[in-house]
PDB file of C-alpha atoms in Angstrom:
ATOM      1  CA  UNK I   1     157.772  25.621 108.289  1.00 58.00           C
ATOM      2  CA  UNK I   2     154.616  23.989 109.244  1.00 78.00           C
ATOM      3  CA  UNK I   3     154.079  26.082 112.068  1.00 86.00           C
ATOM      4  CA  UNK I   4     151.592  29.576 111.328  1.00 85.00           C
ATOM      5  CA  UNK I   5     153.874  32.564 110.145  1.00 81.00           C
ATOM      6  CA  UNK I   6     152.768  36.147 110.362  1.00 84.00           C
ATOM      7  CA  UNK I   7     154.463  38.593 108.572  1.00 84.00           C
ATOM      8  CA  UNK I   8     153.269  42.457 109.061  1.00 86.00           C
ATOM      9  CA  UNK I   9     154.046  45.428 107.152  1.00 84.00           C
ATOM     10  CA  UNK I  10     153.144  47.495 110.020  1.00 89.00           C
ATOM     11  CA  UNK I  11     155.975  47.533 113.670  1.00 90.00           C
ATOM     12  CA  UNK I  12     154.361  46.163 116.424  1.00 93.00           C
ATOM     13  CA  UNK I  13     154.015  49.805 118.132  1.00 96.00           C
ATOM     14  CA  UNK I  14     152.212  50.852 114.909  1.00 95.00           C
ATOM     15  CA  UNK I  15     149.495  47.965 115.093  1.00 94.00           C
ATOM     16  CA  UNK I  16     148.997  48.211 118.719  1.00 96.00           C
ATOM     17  CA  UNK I  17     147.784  51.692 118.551  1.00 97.00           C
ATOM     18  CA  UNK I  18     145.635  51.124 115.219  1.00 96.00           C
ATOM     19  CA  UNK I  19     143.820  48.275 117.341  1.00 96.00           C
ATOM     20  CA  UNK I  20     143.751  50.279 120.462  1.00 97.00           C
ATOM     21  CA  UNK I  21     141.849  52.918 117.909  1.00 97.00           C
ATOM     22  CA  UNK I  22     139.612  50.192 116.173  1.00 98.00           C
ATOM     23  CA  UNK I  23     138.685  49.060 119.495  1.00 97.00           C
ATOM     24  CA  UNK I  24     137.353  52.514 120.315  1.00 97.00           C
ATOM     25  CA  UNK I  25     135.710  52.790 117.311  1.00 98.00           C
ATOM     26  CA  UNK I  26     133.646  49.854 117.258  1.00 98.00           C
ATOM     27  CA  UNK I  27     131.210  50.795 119.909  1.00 98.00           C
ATOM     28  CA  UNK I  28     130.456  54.145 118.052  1.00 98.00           C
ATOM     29  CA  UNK I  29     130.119  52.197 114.833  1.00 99.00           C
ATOM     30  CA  UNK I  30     127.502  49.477 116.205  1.00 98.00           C
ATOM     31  CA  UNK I  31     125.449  52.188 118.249  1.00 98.00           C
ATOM     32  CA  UNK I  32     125.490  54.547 114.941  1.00 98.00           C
ATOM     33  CA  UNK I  33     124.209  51.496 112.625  1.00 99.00           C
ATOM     34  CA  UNK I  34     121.434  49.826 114.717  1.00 98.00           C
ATOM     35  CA  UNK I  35     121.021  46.125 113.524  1.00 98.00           C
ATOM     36  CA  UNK I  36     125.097  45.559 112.805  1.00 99.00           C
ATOM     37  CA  UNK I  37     127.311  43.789 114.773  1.00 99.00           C
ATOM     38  CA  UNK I  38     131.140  42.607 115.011  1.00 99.00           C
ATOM     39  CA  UNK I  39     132.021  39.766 112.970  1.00 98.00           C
ATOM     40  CA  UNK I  40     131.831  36.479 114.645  1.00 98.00           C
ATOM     41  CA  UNK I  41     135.293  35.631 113.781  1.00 98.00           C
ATOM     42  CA  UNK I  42     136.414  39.413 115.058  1.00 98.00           C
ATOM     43  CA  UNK I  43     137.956  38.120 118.251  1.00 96.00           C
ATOM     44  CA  UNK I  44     140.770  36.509 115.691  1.00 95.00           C
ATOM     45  CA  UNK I  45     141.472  39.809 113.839  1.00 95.00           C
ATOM     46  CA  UNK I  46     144.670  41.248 114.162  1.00 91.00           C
ATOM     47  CA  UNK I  47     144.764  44.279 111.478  1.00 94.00           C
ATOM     48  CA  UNK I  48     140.976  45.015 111.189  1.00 96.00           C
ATOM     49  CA  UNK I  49     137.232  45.733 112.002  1.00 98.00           C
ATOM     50  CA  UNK I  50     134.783  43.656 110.465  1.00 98.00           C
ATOM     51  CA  UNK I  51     131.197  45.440 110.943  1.00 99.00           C
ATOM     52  CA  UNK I  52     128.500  42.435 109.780  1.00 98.00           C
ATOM     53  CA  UNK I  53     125.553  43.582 107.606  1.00 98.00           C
ATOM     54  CA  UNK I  54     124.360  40.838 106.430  1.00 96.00           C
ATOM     55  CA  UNK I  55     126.159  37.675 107.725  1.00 96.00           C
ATOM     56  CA  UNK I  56     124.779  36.413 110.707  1.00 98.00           C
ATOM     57  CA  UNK I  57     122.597  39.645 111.044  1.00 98.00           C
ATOM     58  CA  UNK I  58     119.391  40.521 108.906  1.00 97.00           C
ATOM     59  CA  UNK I  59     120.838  41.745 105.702  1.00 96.00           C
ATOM     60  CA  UNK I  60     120.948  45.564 106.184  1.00 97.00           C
ATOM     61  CA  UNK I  61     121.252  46.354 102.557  1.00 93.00           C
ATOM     62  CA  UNK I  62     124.230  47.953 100.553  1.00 92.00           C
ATOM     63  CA  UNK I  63     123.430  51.567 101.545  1.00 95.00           C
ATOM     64  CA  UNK I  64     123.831  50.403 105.196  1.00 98.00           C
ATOM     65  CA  UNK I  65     127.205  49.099 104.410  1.00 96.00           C
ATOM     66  CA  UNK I  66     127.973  52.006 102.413  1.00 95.00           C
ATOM     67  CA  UNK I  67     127.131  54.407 105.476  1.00 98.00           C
ATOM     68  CA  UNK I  68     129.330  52.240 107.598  1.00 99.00           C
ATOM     69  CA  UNK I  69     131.997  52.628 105.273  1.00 97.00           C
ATOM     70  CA  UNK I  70     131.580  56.335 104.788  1.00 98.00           C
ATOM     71  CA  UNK I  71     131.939  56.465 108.957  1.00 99.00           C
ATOM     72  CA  UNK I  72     135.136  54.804 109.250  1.00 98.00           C
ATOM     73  CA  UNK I  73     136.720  56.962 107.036  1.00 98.00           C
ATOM     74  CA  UNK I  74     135.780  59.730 108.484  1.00 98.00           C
ATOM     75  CA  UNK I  75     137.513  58.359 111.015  1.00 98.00           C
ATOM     76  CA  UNK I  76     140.395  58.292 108.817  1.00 97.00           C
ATOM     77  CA  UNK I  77     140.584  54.467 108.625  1.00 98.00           C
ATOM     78  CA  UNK I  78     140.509  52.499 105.114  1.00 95.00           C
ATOM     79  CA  UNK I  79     137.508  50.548 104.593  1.00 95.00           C
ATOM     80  CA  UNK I  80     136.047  48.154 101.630  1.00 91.00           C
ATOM     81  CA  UNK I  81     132.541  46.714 101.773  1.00 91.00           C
ATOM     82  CA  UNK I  82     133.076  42.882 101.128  1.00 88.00           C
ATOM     83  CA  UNK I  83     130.323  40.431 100.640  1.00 87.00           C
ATOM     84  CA  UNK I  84     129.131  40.014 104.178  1.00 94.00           C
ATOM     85  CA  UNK I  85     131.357  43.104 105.930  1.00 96.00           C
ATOM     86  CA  UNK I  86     132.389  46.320 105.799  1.00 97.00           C
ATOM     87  CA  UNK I  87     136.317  45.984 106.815  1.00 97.00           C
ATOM     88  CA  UNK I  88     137.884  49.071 108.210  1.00 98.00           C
ATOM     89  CA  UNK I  89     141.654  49.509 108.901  1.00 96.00           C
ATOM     90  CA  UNK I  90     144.665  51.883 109.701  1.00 96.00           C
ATOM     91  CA  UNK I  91     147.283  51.775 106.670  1.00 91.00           C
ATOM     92  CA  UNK I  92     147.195  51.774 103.361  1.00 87.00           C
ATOM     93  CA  UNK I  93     147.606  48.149 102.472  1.00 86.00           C
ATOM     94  CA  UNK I  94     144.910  46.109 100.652  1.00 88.00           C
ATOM     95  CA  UNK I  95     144.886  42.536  99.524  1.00 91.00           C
ATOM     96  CA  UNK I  96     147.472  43.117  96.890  1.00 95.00           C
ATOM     97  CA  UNK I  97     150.377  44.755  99.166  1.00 92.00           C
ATOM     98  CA  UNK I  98     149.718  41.553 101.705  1.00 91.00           C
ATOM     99  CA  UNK I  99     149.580  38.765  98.028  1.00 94.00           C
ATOM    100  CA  UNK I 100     152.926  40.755  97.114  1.00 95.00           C
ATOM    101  CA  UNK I 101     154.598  40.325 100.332  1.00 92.00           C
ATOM    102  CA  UNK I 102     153.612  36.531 100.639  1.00 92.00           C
ATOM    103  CA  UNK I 103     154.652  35.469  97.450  1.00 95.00           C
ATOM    104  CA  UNK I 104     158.181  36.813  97.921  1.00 94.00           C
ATOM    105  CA  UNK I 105     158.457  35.988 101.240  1.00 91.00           C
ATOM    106  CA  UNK I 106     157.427  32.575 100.647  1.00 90.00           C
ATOM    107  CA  UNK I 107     157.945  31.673  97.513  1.00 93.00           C
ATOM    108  CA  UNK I 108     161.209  34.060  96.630  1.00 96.00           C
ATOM    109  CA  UNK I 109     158.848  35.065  93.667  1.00 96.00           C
ATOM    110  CA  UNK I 110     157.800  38.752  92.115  1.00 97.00           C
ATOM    111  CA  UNK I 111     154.336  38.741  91.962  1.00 96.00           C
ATOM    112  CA  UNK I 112     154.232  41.842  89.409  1.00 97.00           C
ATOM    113  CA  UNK I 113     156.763  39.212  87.388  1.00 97.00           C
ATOM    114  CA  UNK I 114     154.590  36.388  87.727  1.00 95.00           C
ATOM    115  CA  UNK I 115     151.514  37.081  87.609  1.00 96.00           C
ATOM    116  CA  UNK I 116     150.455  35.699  84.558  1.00 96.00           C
ATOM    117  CA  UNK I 117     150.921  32.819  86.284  1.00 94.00           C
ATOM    118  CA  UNK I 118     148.435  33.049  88.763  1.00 95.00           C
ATOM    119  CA  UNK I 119     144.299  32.460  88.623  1.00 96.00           C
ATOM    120  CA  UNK I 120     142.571  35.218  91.403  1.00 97.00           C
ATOM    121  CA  UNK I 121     139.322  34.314  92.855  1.00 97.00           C
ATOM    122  CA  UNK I 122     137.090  37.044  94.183  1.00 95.00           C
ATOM    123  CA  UNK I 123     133.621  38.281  95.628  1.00 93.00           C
ATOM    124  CA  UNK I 124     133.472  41.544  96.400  1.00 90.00           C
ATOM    125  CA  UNK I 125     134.415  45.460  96.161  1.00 88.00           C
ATOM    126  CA  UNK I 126     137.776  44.721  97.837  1.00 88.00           C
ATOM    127  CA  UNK I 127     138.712  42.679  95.288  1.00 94.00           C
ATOM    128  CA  UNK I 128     139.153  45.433  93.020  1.00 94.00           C
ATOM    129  CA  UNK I 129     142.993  45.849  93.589  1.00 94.00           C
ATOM    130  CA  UNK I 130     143.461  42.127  92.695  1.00 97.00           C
ATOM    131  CA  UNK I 131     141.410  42.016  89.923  1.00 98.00           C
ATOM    132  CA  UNK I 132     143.124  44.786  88.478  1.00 97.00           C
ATOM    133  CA  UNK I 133     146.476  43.350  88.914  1.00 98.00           C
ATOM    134  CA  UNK I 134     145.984  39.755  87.544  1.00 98.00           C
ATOM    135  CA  UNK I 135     145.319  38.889  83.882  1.00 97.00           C
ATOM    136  CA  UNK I 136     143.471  35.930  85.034  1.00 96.00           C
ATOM    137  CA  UNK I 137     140.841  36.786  87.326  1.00 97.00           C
ATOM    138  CA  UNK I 138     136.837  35.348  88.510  1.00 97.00           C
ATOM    139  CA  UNK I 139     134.708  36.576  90.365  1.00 97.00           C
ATOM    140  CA  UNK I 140     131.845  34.520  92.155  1.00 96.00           C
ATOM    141  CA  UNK I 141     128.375  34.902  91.142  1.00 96.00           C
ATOM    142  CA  UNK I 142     127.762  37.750  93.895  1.00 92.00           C
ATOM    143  CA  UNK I 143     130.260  39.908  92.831  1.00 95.00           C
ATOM    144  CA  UNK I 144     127.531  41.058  90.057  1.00 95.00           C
ATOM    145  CA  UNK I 145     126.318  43.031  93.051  1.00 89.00           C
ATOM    146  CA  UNK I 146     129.354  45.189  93.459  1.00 90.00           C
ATOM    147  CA  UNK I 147     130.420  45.940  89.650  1.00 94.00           C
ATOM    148  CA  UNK I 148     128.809  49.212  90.108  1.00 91.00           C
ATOM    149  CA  UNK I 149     131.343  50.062  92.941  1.00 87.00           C
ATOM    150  CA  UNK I 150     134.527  48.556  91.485  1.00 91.00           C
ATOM    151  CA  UNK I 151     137.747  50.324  89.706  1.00 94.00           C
ATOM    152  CA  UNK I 152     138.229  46.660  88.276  1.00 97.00           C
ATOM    153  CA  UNK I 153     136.277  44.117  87.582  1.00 97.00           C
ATOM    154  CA  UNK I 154     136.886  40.208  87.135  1.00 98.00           C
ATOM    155  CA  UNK I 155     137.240  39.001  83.667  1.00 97.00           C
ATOM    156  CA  UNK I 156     134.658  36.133  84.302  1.00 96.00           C
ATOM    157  CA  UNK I 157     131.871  35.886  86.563  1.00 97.00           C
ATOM    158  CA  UNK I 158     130.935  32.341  87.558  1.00 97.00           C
ATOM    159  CA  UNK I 159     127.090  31.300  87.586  1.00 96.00           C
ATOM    160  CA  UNK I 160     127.615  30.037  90.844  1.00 95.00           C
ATOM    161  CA  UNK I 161     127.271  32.330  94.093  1.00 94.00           C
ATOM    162  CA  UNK I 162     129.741  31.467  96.352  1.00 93.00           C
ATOM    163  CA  UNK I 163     131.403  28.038  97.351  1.00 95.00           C
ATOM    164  CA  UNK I 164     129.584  26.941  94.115  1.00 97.00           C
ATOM    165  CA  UNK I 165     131.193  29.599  91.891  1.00 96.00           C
ATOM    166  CA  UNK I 166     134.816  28.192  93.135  1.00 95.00           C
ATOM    167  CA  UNK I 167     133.569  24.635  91.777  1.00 96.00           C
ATOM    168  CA  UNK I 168     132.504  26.126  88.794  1.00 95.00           C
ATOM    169  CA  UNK I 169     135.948  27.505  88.129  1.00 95.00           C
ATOM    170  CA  UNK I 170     137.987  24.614  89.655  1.00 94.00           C
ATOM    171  CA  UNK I 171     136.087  22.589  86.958  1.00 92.00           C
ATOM    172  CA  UNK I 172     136.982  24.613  84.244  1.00 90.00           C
ATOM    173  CA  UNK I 173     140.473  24.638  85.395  1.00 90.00           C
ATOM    174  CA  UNK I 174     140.423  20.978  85.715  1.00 88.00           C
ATOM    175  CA  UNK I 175     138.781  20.338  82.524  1.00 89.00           C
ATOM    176  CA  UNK I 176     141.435  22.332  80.988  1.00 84.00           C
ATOM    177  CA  UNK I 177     139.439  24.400  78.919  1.00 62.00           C
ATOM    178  CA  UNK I 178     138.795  28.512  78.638  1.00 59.00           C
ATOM    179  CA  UNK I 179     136.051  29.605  80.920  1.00 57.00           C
ATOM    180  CA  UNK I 180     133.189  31.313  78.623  1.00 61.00           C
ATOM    181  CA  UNK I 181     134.825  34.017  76.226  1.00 58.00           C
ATOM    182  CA  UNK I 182     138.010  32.851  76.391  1.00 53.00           C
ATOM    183  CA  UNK I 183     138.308  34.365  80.122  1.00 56.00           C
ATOM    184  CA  UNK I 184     140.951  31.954  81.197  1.00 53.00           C
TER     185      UNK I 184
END
């Protein structure tokens, strides 16, 4: 058990050709958007393309990441703008199918049963699904920039951006009191 598990929702045949068709798209992608780049940590991707807008690249604004995300679905893949990327994939999964699937695969638990239970921490536009599935939900400081984007939206935004915001919250949790309004 203390090995690294990976559990897909996709056959093998299935994820091989989505990758083989990422892989052709990211060439297109980079020479479309002048200035982006593959993630740094793309090489360990198994599922998706990260496009970098603003991580270790020049920040190229949010209507660069929106026009990256408008291209891969006209591609027909499913893409989110996060904090840093735009993530692009082939499937219809999102953070919640993968949260559902771990929890009862690890935990013999039903998320959708328990999930009063649990406290989700989030950043960004691809949040949204999680955010509208938990009760109990944060979003980091820099989320404020995607609000405007999101079908849901954390119940309480940390001050801090970041690393900082997860403090902020782990104190609160520790403390044992509500985070402001009651949010917790």
């Amino acid at each position: 058990a203390d090995r690294l598990q990976r559990r897909f929702l996709q056959p093998d045949s299935e994820r091989a050709a989505n990758r083989a068709h990422l892989e052709a798209l990211a060439p297109e992608l980079l020479a479309r958007f002048p200035g982006t780049a593959l993630a740094s940590d793309q090489p360990y991707r198994e599922l998706d393309l990260a496009v970098d807008y603003r991580e270790d690249v020049p920040d190229l604004g949010p209507s660069t990441a929106d026009a990256v995300q408008a291209a891969f679905e006209e591609a027909g893949a499913t893409a989110k703008v996060s904090d840093i990327h735009v993530n692009g994939w082939f499937g219809t999964f999102d953070k919640l199918t993968g949260c559902r699937r771990l929890v009862r695969d690890r935990w013999g638990e039903d998320l959708d049963a328990t999930r009063d239970r649990w406290v989700y921490v989030g950043d960004s536009a691809n949040d949204a699904p999680m955010f509208a599935h938990f009760p109990h939900t944060v979003g980091v400081a820099n989320v404020r920039e995607f609000l405007g984007r999101m079908s849901a939206h954390p119940r309480w935004i940390t001050e801090g951006a970041g690393g900082a915001g997860f403090v902020e919250l782990a104190d609160a949790l520790l403390a044992g009191r509500p985070g402001p309004t009651g949010a917790l």
